[in-house]
Structures are given as C-alpha cells and as structure tokens.
XYZ file of C-alpha atoms in Angstrom:
269
model
C -20.093 10.834 5.016
C -16.485 10.417 3.923
C -15.844 7.636 1.389
C -12.585 5.717 1.156
C -11.518 3.341 -1.619
C -8.990 0.669 -0.661
C -7.307 -1.775 -3.021
C -6.123 -5.141 -1.756
C -8.717 -4.673 0.961
C -9.441 -8.220 2.132
C -6.209 -8.955 4.034
C -3.163 -7.442 5.704
C -2.596 -3.702 5.576
C -5.578 -3.125 3.278
C -7.949 -4.846 5.692
C -6.425 -2.876 8.581
C -7.100 0.390 6.741
C -10.691 -0.729 6.097
C -11.298 -1.496 9.778
C -9.686 1.701 10.986
C -11.548 3.990 8.598
C -14.889 2.221 9.082
C -14.491 2.492 12.848
C -14.146 6.260 12.671
C -10.391 6.410 12.972
C -10.495 9.143 10.375
C -7.677 10.098 8.051
C -6.167 12.605 10.467
C -4.419 9.993 12.605
C -6.188 11.113 15.800
C -9.451 9.215 15.652
C -11.398 12.204 14.380
C -13.535 12.725 11.320
C -16.253 10.123 11.784
C -16.771 6.770 10.167
C -15.975 6.244 6.518
C -18.117 4.478 3.962
C -15.921 2.119 1.967
C -15.286 0.907 -1.543
C -13.322 -2.340 -1.298
C -11.319 -3.610 -4.269
C -9.772 -7.081 -4.566
C -9.585 -10.046 -6.924
C -11.454 -12.575 -4.774
C -15.177 -11.888 -4.987
C -16.111 -14.301 -2.191
C -13.677 -12.763 0.285
C -14.799 -9.295 -0.766
C -18.394 -10.171 0.020
C -17.496 -11.686 3.388
C -15.310 -8.720 4.330
C -17.975 -6.224 3.319
C -20.682 -8.014 5.310
C -18.491 -8.092 8.411
C -17.659 -4.387 8.178
C -21.296 -3.386 7.612
C -22.448 -5.400 10.608
C -19.656 -4.348 12.929
C -19.425 -0.633 12.103
C -22.734 0.265 10.448
C -21.128 1.830 7.384
C -21.915 1.554 3.701
C -19.602 -0.812 1.862
C -19.368 -1.214 -1.909
C -17.401 -4.063 -3.420
C -15.554 -4.021 -6.710
C -13.939 -7.239 -7.894
C -10.970 -6.321 -10.075
C -7.506 -7.607 -10.918
C -5.355 -4.474 -10.956
C -2.573 -6.278 -12.798
C -4.815 -6.105 -15.881
C -6.031 -3.194 -17.966
C -9.672 -4.217 -17.504
C -9.266 -4.208 -13.728
C -7.626 -0.794 -13.670
C -10.300 0.619 -15.988
C -13.066 -0.664 -13.702
C -11.646 1.144 -10.675
C -10.882 4.294 -12.684
C -14.535 4.354 -13.753
C -15.697 4.142 -10.140
C -13.356 6.936 -9.075
C -14.650 9.199 -11.839
C -18.350 8.253 -11.627
C -20.352 11.449 -10.905
C -23.392 9.398 -9.952
C -21.662 7.676 -7.014
C -20.315 9.118 -3.755
C -17.008 10.872 -4.370
C -13.913 9.142 -3.021
C -12.203 11.317 -0.412
C -9.436 8.871 0.567
C -7.680 6.510 -1.844
C -5.452 3.743 -0.461
C -3.407 2.035 -3.181
C -2.395 -1.081 -1.254
C -2.659 -4.036 -3.667
C 0.669 -5.706 -4.349
C 2.611 -8.949 -4.528
C 6.171 -10.261 -4.583
C 8.078 -12.811 -6.655
C 10.332 -15.389 -5.068
C 14.022 -15.416 -5.886
C 16.471 -13.148 -7.641
C 16.180 -11.301 -10.924
C 15.740 -13.789 -13.820
C 14.371 -16.426 -11.410
C 10.770 -15.270 -11.883
C 8.983 -15.540 -15.259
C 8.997 -12.283 -17.207
C 5.200 -12.390 -17.312
C 5.138 -12.206 -13.502
C 7.617 -9.320 -13.478
C 5.448 -7.389 -15.926
C 2.298 -8.067 -13.886
C 4.114 -6.669 -10.873
C 5.043 -3.484 -12.711
C 1.465 -3.083 -13.928
C 0.085 -3.480 -10.404
C 2.701 -1.515 -8.476
C 3.291 1.274 -10.998
C 0.658 1.612 -13.728
C -2.311 0.952 -11.441
C -0.991 3.363 -8.798
C -0.387 6.033 -11.441
C -3.783 5.712 -13.094
C -5.861 5.384 -9.933
C -4.073 8.279 -8.257
C -4.747 10.438 -11.307
C -8.405 9.409 -11.458
C -8.942 10.174 -7.771
C -6.888 13.365 -7.702
C -8.888 14.980 -10.509
C -12.016 15.117 -8.360
C -10.114 15.858 -5.171
C -8.525 18.914 -6.762
C -11.930 20.192 -7.887
C -13.310 19.759 -4.342
C -10.154 21.171 -2.737
C -9.619 18.210 -0.420
C -8.657 14.561 -0.347
C -5.943 12.082 0.609
C -3.965 9.496 -1.353
C -1.966 6.827 0.483
C 0.303 4.704 -1.706
C 1.669 1.640 0.068
C 5.325 1.109 -0.798
C 7.965 -0.685 1.330
C 11.307 -0.212 3.063
C 12.561 -2.262 0.118
C 12.184 0.944 -1.903
C 15.424 2.172 -0.318
C 17.409 -0.990 -1.068
C 18.720 -2.509 -4.321
C 16.569 -5.634 -4.403
C 15.314 -6.507 -7.898
C 12.052 -5.597 -9.586
C 10.004 -5.524 -6.392
C 12.229 -2.930 -4.741
C 12.508 -0.931 -7.959
C 8.735 -0.786 -8.334
C 8.325 0.360 -4.730
C 11.040 2.989 -5.209
C 8.952 4.273 -8.124
C 5.916 4.485 -5.815
C 7.846 6.629 -3.342
C 9.244 9.005 -5.973
C 5.916 9.257 -7.782
C 4.126 10.122 -4.535
C 6.715 12.748 -3.670
C 6.414 14.269 -7.134
C 2.610 14.332 -7.049
C 2.694 16.000 -3.623
C 5.029 18.672 -4.965
C 3.115 19.258 -8.188
C -0.258 19.500 -6.416
C 0.927 21.465 -3.396
C -1.779 23.909 -2.332
C -4.561 21.878 -3.966
C -5.872 20.501 -0.671
C -4.764 16.939 -1.518
C -2.490 15.149 0.933
C -0.178 12.439 -0.376
C 1.643 9.756 1.590
C 3.998 6.942 0.569
C 3.792 4.318 3.319
C 6.999 2.255 3.645
C 6.642 -0.483 6.256
C 9.023 -3.339 6.891
C 7.939 -6.927 7.562
C 4.234 -7.115 8.395
C 2.354 -10.260 9.370
C 0.090 -10.725 6.358
C -0.554 -13.289 3.618
C 2.039 -11.644 1.373
C 4.885 -14.095 2.009
C 2.733 -17.207 1.733
C 1.265 -16.082 -1.578
C 4.745 -15.414 -2.937
C 5.992 -18.819 -1.812
C 8.509 -17.221 0.558
C 9.699 -18.752 3.816
C 9.666 -16.069 6.504
C 9.653 -18.433 9.484
C 13.294 -17.728 10.292
C 12.735 -14.004 10.700
C 12.962 -13.095 14.420
C 9.800 -11.985 16.203
C 11.175 -8.499 16.909
C 11.367 -7.747 13.174
C 7.634 -8.119 12.576
C 5.208 -5.194 12.579
C 1.497 -5.276 13.334
C -0.744 -4.153 10.459
C -3.034 -2.080 12.681
C -0.065 -0.237 14.179
C 1.323 0.399 10.696
C -1.983 1.981 9.695
C -2.032 4.134 12.835
C 1.478 5.387 12.062
C 0.503 6.125 8.472
C -2.531 8.187 9.473
C -0.515 10.118 12.044
C 2.125 10.968 9.455
C -0.553 11.926 6.924
C -2.083 14.308 9.480
C 1.332 15.839 10.155
C 1.815 16.594 6.486
C 4.588 14.072 5.908
C 4.902 12.596 2.429
C 6.971 9.515 3.299
C 6.107 7.346 6.317
C 8.441 4.635 7.640
C 6.704 3.088 10.676
C 8.803 1.966 13.636
C 12.211 3.194 14.770
C 13.895 -0.059 13.726
C 12.995 0.454 10.101
C 13.737 4.163 10.184
C 17.261 3.138 11.202
C 17.429 0.585 8.381
C 16.418 3.221 5.832
C 18.985 5.687 7.181
C 21.648 2.986 6.944
C 20.647 2.130 3.384
C 21.129 5.764 2.377
C 24.708 5.874 3.652
C 26.155 2.402 3.060
C 27.611 1.905 -0.468
C 24.976 0.370 -2.721
C 27.147 -2.604 -3.713
C 27.623 -3.654 -0.098
C 24.062 -3.030 0.984
C 22.782 -4.730 -2.178
C 24.714 -7.887 -1.309
C 23.369 -7.846 2.249
C 19.760 -7.182 1.258
C 19.818 -9.789 -1.492
C 21.056 -12.428 0.937
C 18.375 -11.519 3.450
C 15.729 -11.289 0.758
C 16.208 -14.898 -0.274
C 14.996 -15.849 3.204
C 12.586 -13.108 4.160
C 11.550 -10.750 1.282
C 9.759 -7.758 2.848
C 6.020 -7.054 2.689
C 4.831 -3.820 1.088
C-alpha cells in the first residue's frame, strides 16, 4: 500500500489531496495506483481526529495523525522523525501544503509573524523534503508536491517571496535529483475557496466568482502535471495567463497592481 504524508491536511487543498489519494486517485493523475494510506499533519488535534475518522470510514484506508505546528522547530522535528522512522511504513508521496498569510503590506505585520511564515513556508519545506527524499532515493521512487502560489511570480511582500523560494527550491531539487526516481512538483494555484483568507483576516468577498478555483480541481491538475513530468504546475488557463503577464510586465508596474489587489484579495497558496 502506498503511503502519503500531507501537511495542513484538515482543510482546503490539503484536505482535497487527502480525499483524492485515499479514494485511489493515485499520484499519476489518472486515477490509477490504488488507494493510499495517509499520515495527516496539522496543528488542531481535534480536527485531525475527526478528519482521520471520516477518511477511514469512507475509504477504508489506514490513517495516522500527527499533531504538529510546522512553524516551530519541535513541530518540524516531529514530522522529520516520522519520515525517517524505519519502523513505520515508508512515505511514498509527500505533500507540503501547510501555510498561512499575513494581512497588509510589508511592515504592517509583526516581525514575529513574518518569521513564523518563513519557518513554515521555507524551513519546514526544506527539511521535510530532505527527510522524505533520502528514503525515496534509496527506494528509487517517490513524489514530493510543494504547494506554492501564483503569488510566487509577483512582487508581493514576504508571502510572495517565500512562495517564490518554494518554486525555485523545487526546481533545483528536481534538477539535482534527476534520474533518482523522485518526481518533484511546485503547485502554484490562484484563489482557492478555503479557510486561508478568513484565518488571515482578509476580506475576499469582493473577488468575482470567476476568479475562484475549486480545491479538488486544483489537486486533479497537480496530479496530472506530476504524471506528465512537469515541475511547476499552474492550474487553470486564467492563472497561466496571469503568470505569463507577470513575467513580461515591468516589475515596478506589476508590483503596484498586485499590491493594490492584494490589499483586497491576497491569494491562497
């Protein structure tokens, strides 16, 4: 049985990955590969337990839970230990999904919150990817999906910078470990209907309906791109266009536009 570990697994994109993999959607994007046993990681122990019970009952898979705050060293160490534990089922698919946003512009958020964001988005992704990839390389197979954002391609404060790091790190790991049997993917969705905005205190009500993406469809696109060997996945043609535009419009102009939009809508990773 394939085992997948998902961080931020109780809501949004993380929960969509858990459902898809438990249902037998596989990691090839075509519904093949059988059901996955799961290791779910999140901060809220009660929600973890409820999510695990629902997935076990609905899909008949094994589900471990690991309560951990990945913005702390103790939380990262706990998940690293699980990934490296020779006495537990090896993790074949790692989904680094946990993340959060801060409201406002640079210097509006407390520095402590900015540093927690960097720990979660960068240090945790680095350390957990390394811990998982060690065993995957030995076995000659495995997949790592790092959830970034279309914000990675736009000048938009610490959040965007941290997601840009995720994209570049994933690309570099894929290049360095080419031929190892490990597939890497940086997933860069736009606005997704999740709890992200509410938790960050952001008002996204004014965003038009056409701009929103469905979490399950985002996961389907990610798994298709992973199966095709792509390293960067931008779901939906609308956001592919936005990324292409961001690469060609002068950064000062696009930065002004994205900052103005971000005050209202701030994108979900």
